[in-house]
Amino acid sequence: MTDPSEKSFLDLSRRGFLAAAAGSVAGAGLASSGAQAQQPENLPNIPDDAVGRPFPEADLQMPLPPDQRLGWCVVGLGAFALNHVIPAITRSQTCRLAGLVSGNAEKARRVATHYGVPDARIYDYESFDDIANDDSIDVVYIVLPNGLHAEYTIRAFEAGKHVMCEKPMANTVEECRAMIQASQEADRKLMIAYRAHFEPHNQRALRMKKEGAFGDIRLVIGDTMRPLDLSRPRDEWRVLRDLAGGGSMMDIGIYALNGTLYFLEESPVALVASISNPPDDIRFRQVEDLVTVQLRFGSGALANLSSSYTMNENRIQILGSEGTGLLNPATSYVGNTLYETGSDVGTRKVPVQDSSLRQFTGEIDHLSRAIIENFTPDTPGEMGLRDVALIRAIYASAERGSWVELNPDGTMRG
Ligand code: NAD
């Protein structure tokens, strides 16, 4: 997979720079008309008053010029959109915030004022389809409850826009298929917002695994849990099956599931799951609390994953014949940390220069680049479909109380 940090939109190649720099050493006074101090032989001959010097040698990542940036429109102005998505769009190298879609006009105007979005670019859920006539919008970012992802993704494609859709892609495999078909018919890109693929510690762990740092991977253990808090508006829809599609596994277990497949680089061939809900807890009338699942892979590797809405944990452990990688936390918004354990290193924290914050701009810039350079994003609709299919298989296995066999696309066999 491509590492976004290694890509630059304005390619100031080192070779190009060196050529420019070499040319300028001889005539170092570029823009100067000032006095030139005579330097002893072999020392740089630079004027001693202020002058323009050549472009500095650096790993420059210049943003796209403003008039070339893609216009992104955010649908759903909830907790994640306001705290993470919109700030990341403003920090990105490739986009500008071009539109907002909300059912709450006052909230939308307030956000628009702070981010300089004109009133004419504020839409509600009824006028949403008018974005088809808005050339300032290239990409739509769906940050609605899961049960609304399919409808708004398909409407965005019908309006001729590209789509970034939050995880989980949708509630059902059928919805995922319809979203992919709409993307193909519109000839527009569809990316699922799996931010961990763009998170430096997760990327580093995958690189170490590929370089053999952990040997043959035999087991992945992943636990993603957080207490569901009904006093917070963002958690209200999460207890309703039609809007959430499921409970802890759909919402956060998907991180451990997707992460496991990211590190193992293969899809499971079978799984068995169990679900447990605390009795008399109104949060779990329609959606589940605790899920445990064991996955079996063609390579012989196994994974043990869990998700819960009543405990607190966020870690992924990759265990191999030569060592162990531990991400703890693994998929937080900030402060993810990677540890390595091996017979020759003991246990050490793996230094990773970049901050976890880069995951948000990383995924946004990745889709912009996929559109500009016309390639398939690293986390396409097919990956979102696979994960939704696996979660449906997890629910089916828990209900049947038995193993289920899986197709390569994550759907159940037979
Ligand atoms: P939220 O409740 O804070 O935001 C949901 C938004 O949708 C709100 O603006 C709300 O007004 C709007 N909405 C429209 N119709 C609605 C309806 N019928 N019921 C409820 N809200 C409705 O939720 P959130 O935590 O921001 O989650 C939104 C999406 O983002 C979900 O798909 C979630 O899985 C995803 N998410 C992703 C991450 C991540 O790290 N990638 C983190 C949090 C949430």
Coordinates of N, CA, C and O and ligand atoms in Angstrom, one line a residue, residues 76-81 107 125 143-146 148-149 166-168 193 195 233-234 237-238 243 251 255 333, ligand 1:
G76 N -23.8 15.6 7.2 CA -24.0 15.2 8.6 C -23.0 15.9 9.4 O -21.8 15.6 9.4
L77 N -23.5 16.9 10.2 CA -22.5 17.7 11.0 C -22.6 17.3 12.5 O -23.0 18.0 13.4
G78 N -22.2 16.0 12.8 CA -22.3 15.5 14.1 C -20.9 15.6 14.7 O -20.0 16.3 14.3
A79 N -20.7 14.7 15.8 CA -19.5 14.8 16.6 C -18.2 14.5 15.8 O -17.3 15.3 15.9
F80 N -18.3 13.5 15.0 CA -17.1 13.1 14.3 C -16.8 14.1 13.1 O -15.6 14.5 12.9
A81 N -17.8 14.5 12.5 CA -17.6 15.5 11.4 C -17.0 16.8 11.9 O -16.0 17.3 11.3
K107 N -27.3 25.3 12.9 CA -25.9 24.6 13.1 C -25.1 24.8 11.8 O -23.9 25.1 11.9
Y125 N -31.3 17.8 3.8 CA -31.4 16.5 3.2 C -32.4 16.5 2.0 O -32.3 15.5 1.2
V143 N -21.0 11.3 6.7 CA -20.7 11.1 8.1 C -22.0 11.0 8.9 O -22.2 11.5 10.0
L144 N -23.0 10.3 8.3 CA -24.3 10.1 8.9 C -24.3 8.7 9.6 O -23.4 7.9 9.5
P145 N -25.4 8.5 10.4 CA -25.5 7.2 11.0 C -25.5 6.1 9.9 O -25.9 6.3 8.8
N146 N -25.0 4.9 10.3 CA -24.7 3.8 9.3 C -25.9 3.5 8.4 O -25.7 3.2 7.2
L148 N -27.9 5.2 7.1 CA -28.2 6.2 6.0 C -27.1 6.3 5.0 O -27.2 7.1 4.0
H149 N -26.0 5.6 5.2 CA -24.8 5.6 4.3 C -25.2 5.3 2.9 O -24.8 6.0 2.0
E166 N -18.1 6.9 5.6 CA -17.6 6.4 6.9 C -17.8 4.9 7.1 O -18.7 4.3 6.4
K167 N -17.1 4.4 8.0 CA -17.3 2.9 8.4 C -18.4 2.8 9.4 O -18.7 3.8 10.1
P168 N -19.1 1.7 9.5 CA -19.1 0.7 8.5 C -19.8 1.1 7.2 O -20.7 2.0 7.3
A193 N -13.8 5.1 4.8 CA -12.9 5.9 5.6 C -12.3 5.0 6.7 O -12.6 5.2 7.9
R195 N -9.5 4.9 8.6 CA -8.3 5.9 8.9 C -7.1 5.1 9.3 O -6.0 5.6 9.1
P233 N -25.6 12.7 22.6 CA -26.4 12.6 21.4 C -25.8 11.6 20.4 O -26.5 10.9 19.7
R234 N -24.5 11.6 20.3 CA -23.8 10.8 19.2 C -24.0 9.3 19.5 O -23.9 8.5 18.6
W237 N -28.4 7.1 18.5 CA -28.7 6.3 17.3 C -28.0 5.0 17.4 O -28.5 4.0 16.7
R238 N -27.0 4.9 18.1 CA -26.2 3.6 18.1 C -26.9 2.5 18.8 O -26.4 1.3 18.7
L243 N -30.7 2.3 12.4 CA -29.7 3.3 12.2 C -28.3 2.8 12.3 O -27.4 3.3 11.6
D251 N -19.8 -1.0 15.1 CA -19.3 0.4 15.4 C -17.8 0.4 15.6 O -17.1 1.2 15.0
Y255 N -12.9 -2.1 13.7 CA -11.5 -1.6 13.7 C -10.6 -2.8 13.8 O -9.6 -3.0 13.1
Y333 N -7.8 8.3 18.2 CA -7.6 9.5 17.3 C -6.2 10.1 17.4 O -5.6 10.6 16.5
Ligands
NAD1 P1 -23.3 11.8 15.5 O1 -24.6 11.4 16.0 O2 -22.5 12.7 16.3 O3 -23.5 12.5 14.0 C1 -24.5 12.0 13.1 C2 -25.0 13.2 12.3 O4 -26.0 12.7 11.4 C3 -25.6 14.3 13.1 O5 -25.2 15.5 12.6 C4 -27.1 14.1 12.9 O6 -27.8 15.3 13.0 C5 -27.1 13.5 11.5 N1 -28.4 12.7 11.3 C6 -29.1 12.8 10.2 N2 -30.2 12.0 10.3 C7 -30.1 11.4 11.5 C8 -30.9 10.5 12.2 N3 -32.0 10.0 11.7 N4 -30.5 10.1 13.5 C9 -29.4 10.6 14.0 N5 -28.6 11.5 13.4 C10 -28.9 11.9 12.2 O7 -22.5 10.5 15.1 P2 -21.0 10.3 14.8 O8 -20.3 9.7 16.0 O9 -20.4 11.6 14.2 O10 -21.0 9.1 13.7 C11 -21.4 9.4 12.3 C12 -20.7 8.4 11.4 O11 -19.3 8.5 11.5 C13 -21.0 6.9 11.7 O12 -21.1 6.2 10.5 C14 -19.8 6.5 12.5 O13 -19.6 5.1 12.4 C15 -18.7 7.3 11.9 N6 -17.6 7.5 12.8 C16 -16.4 7.2 12.4 C17 -15.3 7.4 13.2 C18 -13.9 7.1 12.7 O14 -13.0 7.1 13.5 N7 -13.7 6.8 11.4 C19 -15.5 7.9 14.5 C20 -16.8 8.2 14.9 C21 -17.9 8.0 14.0

